[in-house]
Amino acid sequence: MMNIILLGPPGAGKGTQAKRLETERGMKQVSTGDMLRAEVAAGSEIGKKVKAILESGQLVPDEIMVAMIEKRISQPDCAKGFILDGFPRATSQAIVLDEMLKRKQIAINAVILIDVPREELMKRISERVGDDGSRRSDDTPEVLRSRLEVYDAQTKPILPYYERDGRLKKVDGLQSIDDVGRAIDKILDVAGK
Ligand code: AMP
C-alpha cells in the first residue's frame, strides 16, 4: 500500500500519470481540481462558493480544501493507496496535511515533482488552447497564465518544505509520457521496498 503526492505546474501531466497509476497499481487518484469542478457542476454550496475562484485560476481557501481532502482520504477506496493530484498547492496546505496524516497515522511514501520549465509550459498552453477537444472552462490562455503565476508564487515554495527532509523526488517532465511514467515507477519501486 502506497500513498504519494504528485507535484508540478499546470500542464506538467500530473493527471495523466495519476490516471495511469490508478489503472496499473490500483491506487486512487485524488484530484482536488476534479472534486471542485464536480461541486460546481452539482451546484452545491461549496460549488457556488468556488465557481468564480476556479474561473480566475486563483486558489480556493485552505479551510475548504483541507476539509475536502480530509473527508476524501478517509473514504474506504483510498485505503489501498492514494495519489494526491493538485493538493497541497501552498505551504500552509502542506503543513496542515502533515499534521492531518500524523493524526490519522497515514504515511506518505513519496513526494514526486514532475518538473517542466516555464518555457515549455507556455508552449503547451498555446497548444492546449488550440485543441478544442480537451478544453476545460478554465482553459483560456488568460486563466492558464494566471494559474502559472499562482503556481510560481504559492505552490513552488512548497518544494523546499519537502526537500528539507529529503522527501522530494524530481522527474524530468520534458520526457515522453511513457518515460515520465517509467521514472515515477522507479521511484515507487524503491519507496515500496
Ligand atoms: P487543477 O485541476 O488541479 O488544475 O485545479 C483547478 C483549479 O481548482 C485550480 O486552478 C484552483 O482554482 C482549484 N484548486 C485545485 N486544487 C486546489 C488546492 N489544493 N488549493 C486551492 N485551490 C485548488
PDB file of C-alpha atoms and ligand atoms in Angstrom:
ATOM      1  CA  MET A   1       0.000   0.000   0.000  1.00  0.00           C
ATOM      2  CA  MET A   2       1.448   3.323  -1.034  1.00  0.00           C
ATOM      3  CA  ASN A   3       0.368   6.925  -0.717  1.00  0.00           C
ATOM      4  CA  ILE A   4       2.018   9.565  -2.846  1.00  0.00           C
ATOM      5  CA  ILE A   5       1.898  13.262  -3.635  1.00  0.00           C
ATOM      6  CA  LEU A   6       2.326  14.404  -7.240  1.00  0.00           C
ATOM      7  CA  LEU A   7       3.557  17.970  -7.577  1.00  0.00           C
ATOM      8  CA  GLY A   8       4.121  20.028 -10.681  1.00  0.00           C
ATOM      9  CA  PRO A   9       2.921  23.079 -12.558  1.00  0.00           C
ATOM     10  CA  PRO A  10      -0.322  23.104 -14.524  1.00  0.00           C
ATOM     11  CA  GLY A  11       0.287  21.254 -17.781  1.00  0.00           C
ATOM     12  CA  ALA A  12       3.050  19.015 -16.367  1.00  0.00           C
ATOM     13  CA  GLY A  13       0.954  15.864 -16.780  1.00  0.00           C
ATOM     14  CA  LYS A  14       0.092  15.071 -13.149  1.00  0.00           C
ATOM     15  CA  GLY A  15      -3.427  13.958 -14.047  1.00  0.00           C
ATOM     16  CA  THR A  16      -2.203  11.721 -16.876  1.00  0.00           C
ATOM     17  CA  GLN A  17       0.290   9.981 -14.597  1.00  0.00           C
ATOM     18  CA  ALA A  18      -2.201   9.711 -11.733  1.00  0.00           C
ATOM     19  CA  LYS A  19      -4.731   8.011 -14.019  1.00  0.00           C
ATOM     20  CA  ARG A  20      -2.078   5.558 -15.213  1.00  0.00           C
ATOM     21  CA  LEU A  21      -1.085   4.683 -11.637  1.00  0.00           C
ATOM     22  CA  GLU A  22      -4.744   4.185 -10.846  1.00  0.00           C
ATOM     23  CA  THR A  23      -5.110   1.659 -13.688  1.00  0.00           C
ATOM     24  CA  GLU A  24      -1.778  -0.073 -13.232  1.00  0.00           C
ATOM     25  CA  ARG A  25      -1.387  -0.089  -9.454  1.00  0.00           C
ATOM     26  CA  GLY A  26      -4.926   0.216  -8.139  1.00  0.00           C
ATOM     27  CA  MET A  27      -4.096   3.400  -6.266  1.00  0.00           C
ATOM     28  CA  LYS A  28      -6.838   6.041  -6.069  1.00  0.00           C
ATOM     29  CA  GLN A  29      -6.392   9.374  -7.847  1.00  0.00           C
ATOM     30  CA  VAL A  30      -7.465  12.210  -5.564  1.00  0.00           C
ATOM     31  CA  SER A  31      -7.704  15.260  -7.820  1.00  0.00           C
ATOM     32  CA  THR A  32      -8.851  18.322  -5.920  1.00  0.00           C
ATOM     33  CA  GLY A  33      -9.448  20.108  -9.246  1.00  0.00           C
ATOM     34  CA  ASP A  34     -11.834  17.326 -10.385  1.00  0.00           C
ATOM     35  CA  MET A  35     -13.578  17.371  -7.000  1.00  0.00           C
ATOM     36  CA  LEU A  36     -14.056  21.134  -7.149  1.00  0.00           C
ATOM     37  CA  ARG A  37     -15.347  21.000 -10.735  1.00  0.00           C
ATOM     38  CA  ALA A  38     -17.818  18.297  -9.654  1.00  0.00           C
ATOM     39  CA  GLU A  39     -19.064  20.583  -6.846  1.00  0.00           C
ATOM     40  CA  VAL A  40     -19.535  23.420  -9.338  1.00  0.00           C
ATOM     41  CA  ALA A  41     -21.362  21.135 -11.785  1.00  0.00           C
ATOM     42  CA  ALA A  42     -23.649  19.885  -8.995  1.00  0.00           C
ATOM     43  CA  GLY A  43     -24.410  23.466  -7.909  1.00  0.00           C
ATOM     44  CA  SER A  44     -23.642  22.596  -4.261  1.00  0.00           C
ATOM     45  CA  GLU A  45     -22.971  25.164  -1.533  1.00  0.00           C
ATOM     46  CA  ILE A  46     -19.220  24.656  -1.973  1.00  0.00           C
ATOM     47  CA  GLY A  47     -19.645  24.763  -5.748  1.00  0.00           C
ATOM     48  CA  LYS A  48     -21.312  28.178  -5.531  1.00  0.00           C
ATOM     49  CA  LYS A  49     -18.515  29.462  -3.306  1.00  0.00           C
ATOM     50  CA  VAL A  50     -15.677  28.307  -5.550  1.00  0.00           C
ATOM     51  CA  LYS A  51     -17.028  28.799  -9.085  1.00  0.00           C
ATOM     52  CA  ALA A  52     -15.601  32.281  -9.601  1.00  0.00           C
ATOM     53  CA  ILE A  53     -12.294  31.309  -7.990  1.00  0.00           C
ATOM     54  CA  LEU A  54     -11.857  28.369 -10.373  1.00  0.00           C
ATOM     55  CA  GLU A  55     -12.678  30.598 -13.316  1.00  0.00           C
ATOM     56  CA  SER A  56      -9.975  33.051 -12.242  1.00  0.00           C
ATOM     57  CA  GLY A  57      -7.274  30.435 -11.688  1.00  0.00           C
ATOM     58  CA  GLN A  58      -6.697  31.594  -8.094  1.00  0.00           C
ATOM     59  CA  LEU A  59      -6.610  29.231  -5.119  1.00  0.00           C
ATOM     60  CA  VAL A  60      -9.670  28.138  -3.193  1.00  0.00           C
ATOM     61  CA  PRO A  61      -9.317  28.977   0.556  1.00  0.00           C
ATOM     62  CA  ASP A  62      -7.386  26.453   2.653  1.00  0.00           C
ATOM     63  CA  GLU A  63     -10.238  25.670   5.038  1.00  0.00           C
ATOM     64  CA  ILE A  64     -12.443  24.419   2.188  1.00  0.00           C
ATOM     65  CA  MET A  65      -9.587  22.390   0.686  1.00  0.00           C
ATOM     66  CA  VAL A  66      -8.404  20.854   3.939  1.00  0.00           C
ATOM     67  CA  ALA A  67     -11.914  19.724   4.930  1.00  0.00           C
ATOM     68  CA  MET A  68     -12.428  18.302   1.442  1.00  0.00           C
ATOM     69  CA  ILE A  69      -9.168  16.343   1.379  1.00  0.00           C
ATOM     70  CA  GLU A  70      -9.586  15.017   4.932  1.00  0.00           C
ATOM     71  CA  LYS A  71     -13.012  13.644   4.092  1.00  0.00           C
ATOM     72  CA  ARG A  72     -11.806  12.176   0.806  1.00  0.00           C
ATOM     73  CA  ILE A  73      -8.744  10.285   2.034  1.00  0.00           C
ATOM     74  CA  SER A  74     -10.805   8.830   4.883  1.00  0.00           C
ATOM     75  CA  GLN A  75     -13.070   7.025   2.420  1.00  0.00           C
ATOM     76  CA  PRO A  76     -12.541   3.264   2.046  1.00  0.00           C
ATOM     77  CA  ASP A  77     -11.436   3.430  -1.589  1.00  0.00           C
ATOM     78  CA  CYS A  78      -8.332   5.344  -0.509  1.00  0.00           C
ATOM     79  CA  ALA A  79      -7.237   2.596   1.875  1.00  0.00           C
ATOM     80  CA  LYS A  80      -5.397   0.775  -0.929  1.00  0.00           C
ATOM     81  CA  GLY A  81      -3.247   3.828  -1.535  1.00  0.00           C
ATOM     82  CA  PHE A  82      -3.917   7.286  -2.912  1.00  0.00           C
ATOM     83  CA  ILE A  83      -2.298   9.765  -5.251  1.00  0.00           C
ATOM     84  CA  LEU A  84      -2.731  13.397  -4.276  1.00  0.00           C
ATOM     85  CA  ASP A  85      -3.024  15.325  -7.548  1.00  0.00           C
ATOM     86  CA  GLY A  86      -3.403  19.071  -7.011  1.00  0.00           C
ATOM     87  CA  PHE A  87      -3.034  19.087  -3.229  1.00  0.00           C
ATOM     88  CA  PRO A  88      -1.108  20.572  -1.458  1.00  0.00           C
ATOM     89  CA  ARG A  89      -0.866  23.741  -3.519  1.00  0.00           C
ATOM     90  CA  ALA A  90       0.528  26.074  -0.845  1.00  0.00           C
ATOM     91  CA  THR A  91       2.971  25.592   2.033  1.00  0.00           C
ATOM     92  CA  SER A  92       0.128  26.178   4.517  1.00  0.00           C
ATOM     93  CA  GLN A  93      -1.688  23.182   2.978  1.00  0.00           C
ATOM     94  CA  ALA A  94       1.466  21.022   3.119  1.00  0.00           C
ATOM     95  CA  ILE A  95       1.865  21.744   6.828  1.00  0.00           C
ATOM     96  CA  VAL A  96      -1.783  21.027   7.653  1.00  0.00           C
ATOM     97  CA  LEU A  97      -1.614  17.868   5.539  1.00  0.00           C
ATOM     98  CA  ASP A  98       1.359  16.556   7.518  1.00  0.00           C
ATOM     99  CA  GLU A  99      -0.480  17.209  10.795  1.00  0.00           C
ATOM    100  CA  MET A 100      -3.606  15.501   9.478  1.00  0.00           C
ATOM    101  CA  LEU A 101      -1.714  12.438   8.243  1.00  0.00           C
ATOM    102  CA  LYS A 102       0.173  12.122  11.513  1.00  0.00           C
ATOM    103  CA  ARG A 103      -3.089  12.234  13.449  1.00  0.00           C
ATOM    104  CA  LYS A 104      -4.586   9.567  11.171  1.00  0.00           C
ATOM    105  CA  GLN A 105      -1.352   7.544  11.222  1.00  0.00           C
ATOM    106  CA  ILE A 106      -1.141   7.607   7.442  1.00  0.00           C
ATOM    107  CA  ALA A 107       2.296   7.705   5.821  1.00  0.00           C
ATOM    108  CA  ILE A 108       3.277   9.341   2.538  1.00  0.00           C
ATOM    109  CA  ASN A 109       5.737   7.092   0.700  1.00  0.00           C
ATOM    110  CA  ALA A 110       6.904   9.556  -1.933  1.00  0.00           C
ATOM    111  CA  VAL A 111       6.564  13.181  -2.949  1.00  0.00           C
ATOM    112  CA  ILE A 112       7.228  13.428  -6.677  1.00  0.00           C
ATOM    113  CA  LEU A 113       7.713  16.631  -8.663  1.00  0.00           C
ATOM    114  CA  ILE A 114       7.127  16.447 -12.408  1.00  0.00           C
ATOM    115  CA  ASP A 115       9.476  19.227 -13.360  1.00  0.00           C
ATOM    116  CA  VAL A 116       8.738  21.243 -16.503  1.00  0.00           C
ATOM    117  CA  PRO A 117      10.419  24.559 -17.358  1.00  0.00           C
ATOM    118  CA  ARG A 118       8.274  27.652 -17.750  1.00  0.00           C
ATOM    119  CA  GLU A 119       9.073  27.998 -21.484  1.00  0.00           C
ATOM    120  CA  GLU A 120       7.697  24.558 -22.275  1.00  0.00           C
ATOM    121  CA  LEU A 121       4.561  25.237 -20.217  1.00  0.00           C
ATOM    122  CA  MET A 122       3.860  28.377 -22.228  1.00  0.00           C
ATOM    123  CA  LYS A 123       4.198  26.295 -25.394  1.00  0.00           C
ATOM    124  CA  ARG A 124       1.836  23.637 -24.013  1.00  0.00           C
ATOM    125  CA  ILE A 125      -0.673  26.350 -23.092  1.00  0.00           C
ATOM    126  CA  SER A 126      -0.923  27.617 -26.642  1.00  0.00           C
ATOM    127  CA  GLU A 127      -1.251  24.052 -27.953  1.00  0.00           C
ATOM    128  CA  ARG A 128      -3.907  23.120 -25.389  1.00  0.00           C
ATOM    129  CA  VAL A 129      -5.913  26.221 -26.185  1.00  0.00           C
ATOM    130  CA  GLY A 130      -5.798  25.346 -29.854  1.00  0.00           C
ATOM    131  CA  ASP A 131      -7.190  21.902 -29.127  1.00  0.00           C
ATOM    132  CA  ASP A 132     -10.924  22.387 -28.541  1.00  0.00           C
ATOM    133  CA  GLY A 133     -11.492  18.726 -27.737  1.00  0.00           C
ATOM    134  CA  SER A 134      -9.858  18.787 -24.331  1.00  0.00           C
ATOM    135  CA  ARG A 135     -10.795  22.315 -23.395  1.00  0.00           C
ATOM    136  CA  ARG A 136     -11.947  22.983 -19.854  1.00  0.00           C
ATOM    137  CA  SER A 137     -13.824  26.123 -18.793  1.00  0.00           C
ATOM    138  CA  ASP A 138     -10.611  27.319 -17.093  1.00  0.00           C
ATOM    139  CA  ASP A 139      -8.507  26.615 -20.198  1.00  0.00           C
ATOM    140  CA  THR A 140      -8.447  30.104 -21.672  1.00  0.00           C
ATOM    141  CA  PRO A 141      -4.942  31.490 -22.243  1.00  0.00           C
ATOM    142  CA  GLU A 142      -5.524  34.204 -19.628  1.00  0.00           C
ATOM    143  CA  VAL A 143      -6.601  31.756 -16.914  1.00  0.00           C
ATOM    144  CA  LEU A 144      -3.810  29.317 -17.759  1.00  0.00           C
ATOM    145  CA  ARG A 145      -1.265  32.107 -17.470  1.00  0.00           C
ATOM    146  CA  SER A 146      -2.711  33.209 -14.172  1.00  0.00           C
ATOM    147  CA  ARG A 147      -2.563  29.555 -12.988  1.00  0.00           C
ATOM    148  CA  LEU A 148       1.148  29.554 -13.816  1.00  0.00           C
ATOM    149  CA  GLU A 149       1.632  32.767 -11.829  1.00  0.00           C
ATOM    150  CA  VAL A 150      -0.194  31.235  -8.881  1.00  0.00           C
ATOM    151  CA  TYR A 151       1.995  28.130  -9.169  1.00  0.00           C
ATOM    152  CA  ASP A 152       5.193  30.190  -9.060  1.00  0.00           C
ATOM    153  CA  ALA A 153       4.029  32.397  -6.206  1.00  0.00           C
ATOM    154  CA  GLN A 154       2.206  29.914  -3.972  1.00  0.00           C
ATOM    155  CA  THR A 155       2.888  26.305  -4.950  1.00  0.00           C
ATOM    156  CA  LYS A 156       6.600  26.385  -5.815  1.00  0.00           C
ATOM    157  CA  PRO A 157       7.515  27.489  -2.259  1.00  0.00           C
ATOM    158  CA  ILE A 158       6.319  24.031  -1.112  1.00  0.00           C
ATOM    159  CA  LEU A 159       9.335  22.415  -2.782  1.00  0.00           C
ATOM    160  CA  PRO A 160      11.923  23.449  -0.145  1.00  0.00           C
ATOM    161  CA  TYR A 161       9.495  22.197   2.520  1.00  0.00           C
ATOM    162  CA  TYR A 162       9.684  18.674   1.102  1.00  0.00           C
ATOM    163  CA  GLU A 163      13.321  18.995   0.016  1.00  0.00           C
ATOM    164  CA  ARG A 164      14.500  19.843   3.515  1.00  0.00           C
ATOM    165  CA  ASP A 165      13.756  16.396   4.909  1.00  0.00           C
ATOM    166  CA  GLY A 166      14.767  14.554   1.737  1.00  0.00           C
ATOM    167  CA  ARG A 167      11.237  13.583   0.734  1.00  0.00           C
ATOM    168  CA  LEU A 168      11.151  15.327  -2.650  1.00  0.00           C
ATOM    169  CA  LYS A 169      11.967  13.268  -5.760  1.00  0.00           C
ATOM    170  CA  LYS A 170      12.217  15.022  -9.109  1.00  0.00           C
ATOM    171  CA  VAL A 171      11.252  13.626 -12.503  1.00  0.00           C
ATOM    172  CA  ASP A 172      12.163  15.335 -15.769  1.00  0.00           C
ATOM    173  CA  GLY A 173       8.797  16.318 -17.245  1.00  0.00           C
ATOM    174  CA  LEU A 174      10.244  17.076 -20.681  1.00  0.00           C
ATOM    175  CA  GLN A 175      10.498  13.351 -21.398  1.00  0.00           C
ATOM    176  CA  SER A 176       7.734  11.462 -23.219  1.00  0.00           C
ATOM    177  CA  ILE A 177       4.680  10.492 -21.155  1.00  0.00           C
ATOM    178  CA  ASP A 178       5.945   6.883 -21.118  1.00  0.00           C
ATOM    179  CA  ASP A 179       9.394   7.882 -19.874  1.00  0.00           C
ATOM    180  CA  VAL A 180       7.925  10.105 -17.162  1.00  0.00           C
ATOM    181  CA  GLY A 181       5.849   7.076 -16.178  1.00  0.00           C
ATOM    182  CA  ARG A 182       8.925   4.841 -16.056  1.00  0.00           C
ATOM    183  CA  ALA A 183      10.794   7.360 -13.903  1.00  0.00           C
ATOM    184  CA  ILE A 184       7.835   7.517 -11.476  1.00  0.00           C
ATOM    185  CA  ASP A 185       7.610   3.718 -11.384  1.00  0.00           C
ATOM    186  CA  LYS A 186      11.288   3.503 -10.462  1.00  0.00           C
ATOM    187  CA  ILE A 187      10.773   5.902  -7.543  1.00  0.00           C
ATOM    188  CA  LEU A 188       7.729   3.944  -6.357  1.00  0.00           C
ATOM    189  CA  ASP A 189       9.547   0.616  -6.613  1.00  0.00           C
ATOM    190  CA  VAL A 190      12.336   1.945  -4.372  1.00  0.00           C
ATOM    191  CA  ALA A 191       9.855   3.621  -1.970  1.00  0.00           C
ATOM    192  CA  GLY A 192       7.815   0.423  -1.704  1.00  0.00           C
ATOM    193  CA  LYS A 193      10.768  -1.699  -0.555  1.00  0.00           C
TER     194      LYS A 193
HETATM  195  P1  AMP B   1      -6.495  21.545 -11.245  1.00  0.00           P
HETATM  196  O1  AMP B   1      -7.489  20.713 -11.969  1.00  0.00           O
HETATM  197  O2  AMP B   1      -5.684  20.747 -10.253  1.00  0.00           O
HETATM  198  O3  AMP B   1      -5.619  22.327 -12.152  1.00  0.00           O
HETATM  199  O4  AMP B   1      -7.313  22.609 -10.370  1.00  0.00           O
HETATM  200  C1  AMP B   1      -8.212  23.519 -10.957  1.00  0.00           C
HETATM  201  C2  AMP B   1      -8.473  24.695 -10.016  1.00  0.00           C
HETATM  202  O5  AMP B   1      -9.035  24.231  -8.789  1.00  0.00           O
HETATM  203  C3  AMP B   1      -7.241  25.467  -9.597  1.00  0.00           C
HETATM  204  O6  AMP B   1      -6.882  26.441 -10.563  1.00  0.00           O
HETATM  205  C4  AMP B   1      -7.712  26.108  -8.279  1.00  0.00           C
HETATM  206  O7  AMP B   1      -8.550  27.205  -8.504  1.00  0.00           O
HETATM  207  C5  AMP B   1      -8.550  24.992  -7.686  1.00  0.00           C
HETATM  208  N1  AMP B   1      -7.769  24.084  -6.812  1.00  0.00           N
HETATM  209  C6  AMP B   1      -7.444  22.774  -7.043  1.00  0.00           C
HETATM  210  N2  AMP B   1      -6.722  22.265  -6.036  1.00  0.00           N
HETATM  211  C7  AMP B   1      -6.580  23.260  -5.123  1.00  0.00           C
HETATM  212  C8  AMP B   1      -5.915  23.359  -3.863  1.00  0.00           C
HETATM  213  N3  AMP B   1      -5.250  22.324  -3.332  1.00  0.00           N
HETATM  214  N4  AMP B   1      -5.970  24.559  -3.227  1.00  0.00           N
HETATM  215  C9  AMP B   1      -6.639  25.606  -3.726  1.00  0.00           C
HETATM  216  N5  AMP B   1      -7.261  25.580  -4.907  1.00  0.00           N
HETATM  217  C10 AMP B   1      -7.254  24.425  -5.619  1.00  0.00           C
END
